[in-house]
Amino acid sequence: MMSFTDSLLSWYNKNKKLFPWRKIKDPYKIWVSEIMLQQTQVQTVIPFYNKWVLKFPNIESVSKAGDNELFKYWEGLGYYQRVQNLRKACIQILEDYDGSIPSNKNDLMNLKGVGDYTASAIASIAFNKKHHVIDGNVKRIMSRLLCLPHFLSKSMSKINKFLSEHISDKSPGDFNQALMDLGREICTPKSPQCLKCPISDYCKSHLMNKVSKYPIKNNKKKIFPHYDIGIGVIWHEDKILITKRKKSGLLGGLWEFPGGKIRPTETKEACIKREIKEELNIDIDISNFIAKVNHKYSHFGITLYAYHCHYKGGIIRCNSADNFKWIKSNNFSDYPFPKANHYLFPHITNSGPVTC
């Protein structure tokens, strides 16, 4: 019988998915793929990755890019702090590592936005360094393989020990990617395909017919907050006012239509007037309702209520934004916006400028 490692690698070599970042050994492109894959599904990442590496083929191109350009090519991937950190790390590499991505795991972890998992993945895949990775897929596989119901420190020690002992000397990157594929394709959270699994002969829970018991599921349903948001599409002649979110906050660096949270005793219209006065120091008249948009982020949900508005007076001051611009509605595609704002574009474009 083949060893655990040989069985896993043999299966991977026959069944591996030929994602675009697996066809090259460029450390920069492997790094980009790993950053994009954080909290994002593979199929979602592929088109973003392909466009990104065409536009930004190397570290220098990222370091020199402006906010709008970077965020536009990241638009739709979410977790925008990742792209800000990526640019900062590129600048670090140019300044501290003579423009070459370090192969040492500790040096990689010194880069902005690179943690233990990402550093291990880059070191093993791009530089053939013997570092194992642990994410949700790997933990689930190991839980079933070793009959570990929880992921407390004792269980994590066992997982680390097992992976350290079994990671391939010759192909550590393939070993890590094989576990990724196995968790995504075979050892799935629900209905794992144990009969197709290349390591089922080594899986304790499979041999005891107890796969369904590992890992123990958390049946507590998470309750996330929900916010009602009033926003104004503010017209002045044939242009619309947009504001740029502060880089330090959620969705930092993206452009949006100004507005904010509706207070419990407040009408939508009153909220929009108040928020725009507080944020921009201007007065507006509210015209007609545009649309209602529901959208979910990772830890909260929102309902947007958008209204056409008209600039009435006042000198714009960005009290809670980094910048503002007056643009035409056919220029929305030139700026990176949060996903929820995108749903409003057709309604705004179709209605055109309105008069009070």
C-alpha positions as semicolon CSV with decimal commas, in nm:
position;residue;x (nm);y (nm);z (nm)
1;M;0,000;0,000;0,000
2;M;0,127;0,347;-0,087
3;S;0,205;0,586;0,194
4;F;-0,038;0,863;0,293
5;T;0,176;1,124;0,114
6;D;0,223;0,920;-0,203
7;S;-0,148;0,838;-0,220
8;L;-0,241;1,203;-0,184
9;L;0,012;1,324;-0,443
10;S;-0,074;1,049;-0,690
11;W;-0,440;1,152;-0,675
12;Y;-0,346;1,520;-0,711
13;N;-0,126;1,462;-1,016
14;K;-0,413;1,287;-1,192
15;N;-0,694;1,517;-1,081
16;K;-0,551;1,859;-1,002
17;K;-0,736;2,163;-1,123
18;L;-0,529;2,366;-1,367
19;F;-0,598;2,708;-1,222
20;P;-0,404;2,989;-1,396
21;W;-0,173;3,041;-1,096
22;R;-0,076;2,674;-1,106
23;K;0,067;2,702;-1,454
24;I;0,352;2,931;-1,347
25;K;0,619;2,957;-1,078
26;D;0,624;3,336;-1,057
27;P;0,624;3,415;-0,680
28;Y;0,445;3,746;-0,739
29;K;0,153;3,585;-0,925
30;I;0,128;3,302;-0,673
31;W;0,121;3,562;-0,396
32;V;-0,155;3,758;-0,573
33;S;-0,364;3,441;-0,609
34;E;-0,323;3,359;-0,239
35;I;-0,432;3,709;-0,136
36;M;-0,734;3,694;-0,367
37;L;-0,830;3,348;-0,241
38;Q;-0,855;3,469;0,118
39;Q;-1,224;3,434;0,207
40;T;-1,317;3,413;-0,163
41;Q;-1,414;3,107;-0,369
42;V;-1,183;2,984;-0,643
43;Q;-1,429;3,025;-0,931
44;T;-1,495;3,384;-0,825
45;V;-1,123;3,462;-0,815
46;I;-1,022;3,327;-1,159
47;P;-1,152;3,615;-1,379
48;F;-1,027;3,876;-1,132
49;Y;-0,684;3,712;-1,121
50;N;-0,657;3,696;-1,502
51;K;-0,745;4,065;-1,543
52;W;-0,519;4,168;-1,255
53;V;-0,199;4,004;-1,380
54;L;-0,252;4,151;-1,726
55;K;-0,289;4,500;-1,582
56;F;-0,033;4,460;-1,301
57;P;0,224;4,203;-1,421
58;N;0,480;4,270;-1,148
59;I;0,552;4,430;-0,812
60;E;0,659;4,762;-0,963
61;S;0,329;4,807;-1,147
62;V;0,131;4,759;-0,824
63;S;0,353;4,994;-0,624
64;K;0,306;5,275;-0,877
65;A;-0,070;5,234;-0,929
66;G;-0,316;5,491;-0,796
67;D;-0,610;5,414;-0,571
68;N;-0,878;5,428;-0,839
69;E;-0,687;5,195;-1,069
70;L;-0,611;4,940;-0,797
71;F;-0,959;4,940;-0,648
72;K;-1,124;4,924;-0,991
73;Y;-0,943;4,598;-1,069
74;W;-1,032;4,464;-0,724
75;E;-1,392;4,585;-0,745
76;G;-1,631;4,299;-0,665
77;L;-1,378;4,086;-0,475
78;G;-1,454;4,253;-0,143
79;Y;-1,232;4,279;0,165
80;Y;-1,063;4,582;0,011
81;Q;-0,805;4,605;0,288
82;R;-0,633;4,319;0,106
83;V;-0,548;4,531;-0,197
84;Q;-0,426;4,819;0,017
85;N;-0,198;4,579;0,204
86;L;-0,080;4,426;-0,123
87;R;0,042;4,763;-0,251
88;K;0,213;4,840;0,083
89;A;0,385;4,502;0,073
90;C;0,503;4,562;-0,285
91;I;0,661;4,888;-0,172
92;Q;0,821;4,701;0,121
93;I;0,972;4,447;-0,119
94;L;1,114;4,718;-0,343
95;E;1,263;4,906;-0,048
96;D;1,375;4,621;0,180
97;Y;1,432;4,322;-0,049
98;D;1,573;4,480;-0,368
99;G;1,250;4,407;-0,553
100;S;1,260;4,029;-0,502
101;I;0,993;3,849;-0,303
102;P;1,166;3,677;-0,010
103;S;1,160;3,297;0,000
104;N;1,200;3,276;0,377
105;K;0,871;3,230;0,564
106;N;0,962;3,472;0,843
107;D;1,052;3,742;0,591
108;L;0,727;3,681;0,407
109;M;0,535;3,725;0,732
110;N;0,696;4,067;0,774
111;L;0,512;4,184;0,463
112;K;0,192;4,380;0,515
113;G;-0,115;4,154;0,498
114;V;0,081;3,826;0,492
115;G;0,008;3,589;0,779
116;D;0,118;3,236;0,864
117;Y;-0,107;3,061;0,613
118;T;-0,023;3,289;0,318
119;A;0,350;3,285;0,397
120;S;0,349;2,904;0,415
121;A;0,157;2,878;0,088
122;I;0,391;3,114;-0,101
123;A;0,706;2,955;0,045
124;S;0,594;2,602;-0,039
125;I;0,439;2,662;-0,383
126;A;0,675;2,926;-0,523
127;F;1,000;2,829;-0,349
128;N;0,952;2,458;-0,265
129;K;1,002;2,524;0,107
130;K;0,875;2,260;0,346
131;H;0,593;2,445;0,523
132;H;0,244;2,301;0,562
133;V;-0,072;2,512;0,549
134;I;-0,380;2,494;0,767
135;D;-0,714;2,645;0,671
136;G;-1,076;2,535;0,706
137;N;-1,040;2,264;0,440
138;V;-0,730;2,115;0,601
139;K;-0,880;2,126;0,950
140;R;-1,189;1,939;0,830
141;I;-0,978;1,671;0,659
142;M;-0,756;1,630;0,963
143;S;-1,055;1,620;1,198
144;R;-1,192;1,320;1,009
145;L;-0,854;1,161;0,947
146;L;-0,750;1,174;1,314
147;C;-1,096;1,170;1,477
148;L;-1,062;1,515;1,632
149;P;-1,404;1,656;1,723
150;H;-1,283;2,008;1,805
151;F;-1,002;2,242;1,707
152;L;-0,874;2,326;2,051
153;S;-0,500;2,364;2,117
154;K;-0,445;1,992;2,182
155;S;-0,612;1,899;1,852
156;M;-0,421;2,168;1,662
157;S;-0,095;2,031;1,802
158;K;-0,187;1,688;1,665
159;I;-0,273;1,835;1,326
160;N;0,054;2,029;1,308
161;K;0,251;1,721;1,411
162;F;0,083;1,500;1,150
163;L;0,132;1,751;0,867
164;S;0,495;1,817;0,966
165;E;0,568;1,446;0,954
166;H;0,388;1,377;0,626
167;I;0,444;1,685;0,408
168;S;0,639;1,589;0,097
169;D;1,011;1,665;0,094
170;K;1,020;1,698;-0,284
171;S;0,685;1,863;-0,353
172;P;0,558;2,052;-0,044
173;G;0,361;2,292;-0,261
174;D;0,178;2,011;-0,438
175;F;0,111;1,846;-0,101
176;N;-0,056;2,163;0,027
177;Q;-0,253;2,219;-0,292
178;A;-0,362;1,855;-0,293
179;L;-0,519;1,903;0,050
180;M;-0,691;2,219;-0,076
181;D;-0,841;2,032;-0,370
182;L;-0,933;1,733;-0,157
183;G;-1,123;1,951;0,090
184;R;-1,299;2,140;-0,189
185;E;-1,384;1,844;-0,414
186;I;-1,397;1,526;-0,202
187;C;-1,385;1,580;0,177
188;T;-1,657;1,843;0,167
189;P;-1,848;1,973;0,471
190;K;-2,162;1,788;0,364
191;S;-2,181;1,449;0,193
192;P;-1,807;1,375;0,163
193;Q;-1,724;1,130;-0,118
194;C;-1,526;0,881;0,087
195;L;-1,531;0,614;-0,187
196;K;-1,339;0,853;-0,413
197;C;-1,100;0,970;-0,144
198;P;-0,734;0,875;-0,205
199;I;-0,653;0,871;0,168
200;S;-0,960;0,689;0,301
201;D;-0,744;0,390;0,403
202;Y;-0,572;0,622;0,653
203;C;-0,888;0,797;0,774
204;K;-0,986;0,679;1,123
205;S;-1,341;0,816;1,107
206;H;-1,399;0,643;0,770
207;L;-1,265;0,311;0,896
208;M;-1,499;0,337;1,197
209;N;-1,789;0,457;0,979
210;K;-1,813;0,781;1,178
211;V;-1,723;1,044;0,920
212;S;-2,049;1,231;0,979
213;K;-1,949;1,293;1,341
214;Y;-1,636;1,492;1,254
215;P;-1,585;1,775;1,307
216;I;-1,863;1,852;1,553
217;K;-2,093;2,104;1,394
218;N;-2,177;2,431;1,562
219;N;-2,556;2,452;1,534
220;K;-2,569;2,802;1,675
221;K;-2,701;3,028;1,405
222;K;-2,510;3,352;1,387
223;I;-2,726;3,661;1,402
224;F;-2,573;3,952;1,214
225;P;-2,688;4,313;1,250
226;H;-2,887;4,479;0,976
227;Y;-2,886;4,851;0,896
228;D;-3,123;5,070;0,698
229;I;-2,927;5,327;0,499
230;G;-3,053;5,643;0,332
231;I;-2,843;5,773;0,042
232;G;-2,874;6,072;-0,187
233;V;-2,794;6,083;-0,556
234;I;-2,723;6,456;-0,558
235;W;-2,753;6,636;-0,890
236;H;-2,609;6,972;-0,988
237;E;-2,704;7,044;-1,347
238;D;-2,607;6,721;-1,530
239;K;-2,355;6,588;-1,276
240;I;-2,379;6,371;-0,966
241;L;-2,183;6,410;-0,642
242;I;-1,983;6,109;-0,524
243;T;-1,756;6,081;-0,221
244;K;-1,454;5,866;-0,145
245;R;-1,461;5,653;0,170
246;K;-1,177;5,699;0,415
247;K;-0,903;5,440;0,362
248;S;-0,894;5,342;0,727
249;G;-1,257;5,226;0,735
250;L;-1,474;4,953;0,585
251;L;-1,461;4,961;0,202
252;G;-1,191;5,223;0,237
253;G;-1,086;5,395;-0,085
254;L;-1,409;5,322;-0,274
255;W;-1,642;5,587;-0,409
256;E;-2,009;5,602;-0,313
257;F;-2,325;5,810;-0,304
258;P;-2,330;5,995;0,029
259;G;-2,568;5,905;0,310
260;G;-2,580;5,701;0,629
261;K;-2,775;5,498;0,884
262;I;-3,139;5,584;0,942
263;R;-3,213;5,652;1,307
264;P;-3,508;5,468;1,471
265;T;-3,739;5,772;1,483
266;E;-3,619;5,926;1,156
267;T;-3,772;5,927;0,809
268;K;-3,553;5,826;0,516
269;E;-3,566;6,175;0,373
270;A;-3,472;6,336;0,707
271;C;-3,181;6,093;0,740
272;I;-3,044;6,180;0,398
273;K;-3,064;6,556;0,461
274;R;-2,901;6,522;0,802
275;E;-2,623;6,288;0,690
276;I;-2,532;6,500;0,389
277;K;-2,525;6,816;0,599
278;E;-2,300;6,643;0,856
279;E;-2,074;6,476;0,600
280;L;-2,045;6,748;0,336
281;N;-2,174;7,075;0,486
282;I;-2,426;7,127;0,205
283;D;-2,803;7,164;0,182
284;I;-3,012;6,959;-0,058
285;D;-3,369;6,925;-0,180
286;I;-3,499;6,570;-0,205
287;S;-3,683;6,472;-0,521
288;N;-3,816;6,128;-0,609
289;F;-3,739;5,779;-0,478
290;I;-3,498;5,575;-0,695
291;A;-3,479;5,221;-0,560
292;K;-3,439;4,995;-0,258
293;V;-3,140;4,759;-0,247
294;N;-3,074;4,470;-0,009
295;H;-2,715;4,355;0,027
296;K;-2,522;4,127;0,263
297;Y;-2,161;4,169;0,371
298;S;-1,969;3,907;0,569
299;H;-2,085;4,020;0,914
300;F;-2,385;4,246;0,856
301;G;-2,658;4,331;0,610
302;I;-2,794;4,658;0,472
303;T;-3,098;4,793;0,296
304;L;-3,027;5,102;0,088
305;Y;-3,300;5,356;0,018
306;A;-3,184;5,587;-0,262
307;Y;-3,342;5,919;-0,357
308;H;-3,273;6,171;-0,629
309;C;-3,163;6,498;-0,468
310;H;-3,058;6,844;-0,583
311;Y;-2,772;7,054;-0,457
312;K;-2,920;7,361;-0,291
313;G;-2,619;7,544;-0,147
314;G;-2,313;7,541;0,074
315;I;-1,941;7,492;0,029
316;I;-1,851;7,124;0,026
317;R;-1,630;7,009;0,314
318;C;-1,537;6,641;0,342
319;N;-1,598;6,590;0,713
320;S;-1,616;6,209;0,689
321;A;-1,477;6,135;0,344
322;D;-1,137;6,159;0,179
323;N;-1,253;6,334;-0,137
324;F;-1,548;6,424;-0,358
325;K;-1,615;6,459;-0,730
326;W;-1,894;6,572;-0,959
327;I;-1,930;6,316;-1,238
328;K;-2,174;6,229;-1,515
329;S;-2,383;5,914;-1,481
330;N;-2,211;5,757;-1,783
331;N;-1,880;5,775;-1,595
332;F;-1,971;5,539;-1,310
333;S;-1,755;5,266;-1,462
334;D;-1,444;5,486;-1,421
335;Y;-1,463;5,463;-1,041
336;P;-1,459;5,171;-0,797
337;F;-1,788;5,154;-0,604
338;P;-1,918;4,913;-0,336
339;K;-2,130;4,633;-0,478
340;A;-2,454;4,767;-0,330
341;N;-2,414;5,095;-0,522
342;H;-2,381;4,905;-0,850
343;Y;-2,743;4,791;-0,827
344;L;-2,849;5,156;-0,843
345;F;-2,659;5,246;-1,160
346;P;-2,924;5,127;-1,410
347;H;-3,200;5,313;-1,224
348;I;-2,998;5,635;-1,220
349;T;-2,878;5,608;-1,580
350;N;-3,227;5,533;-1,711
351;S;-3,390;5,823;-1,526
352;G;-3,123;6,081;-1,609
353;P;-3,112;6,428;-1,447
354;V;-3,434;6,521;-1,269
355;T;-3,574;6,863;-1,187
356;C;-3,724;6,979;-0,860
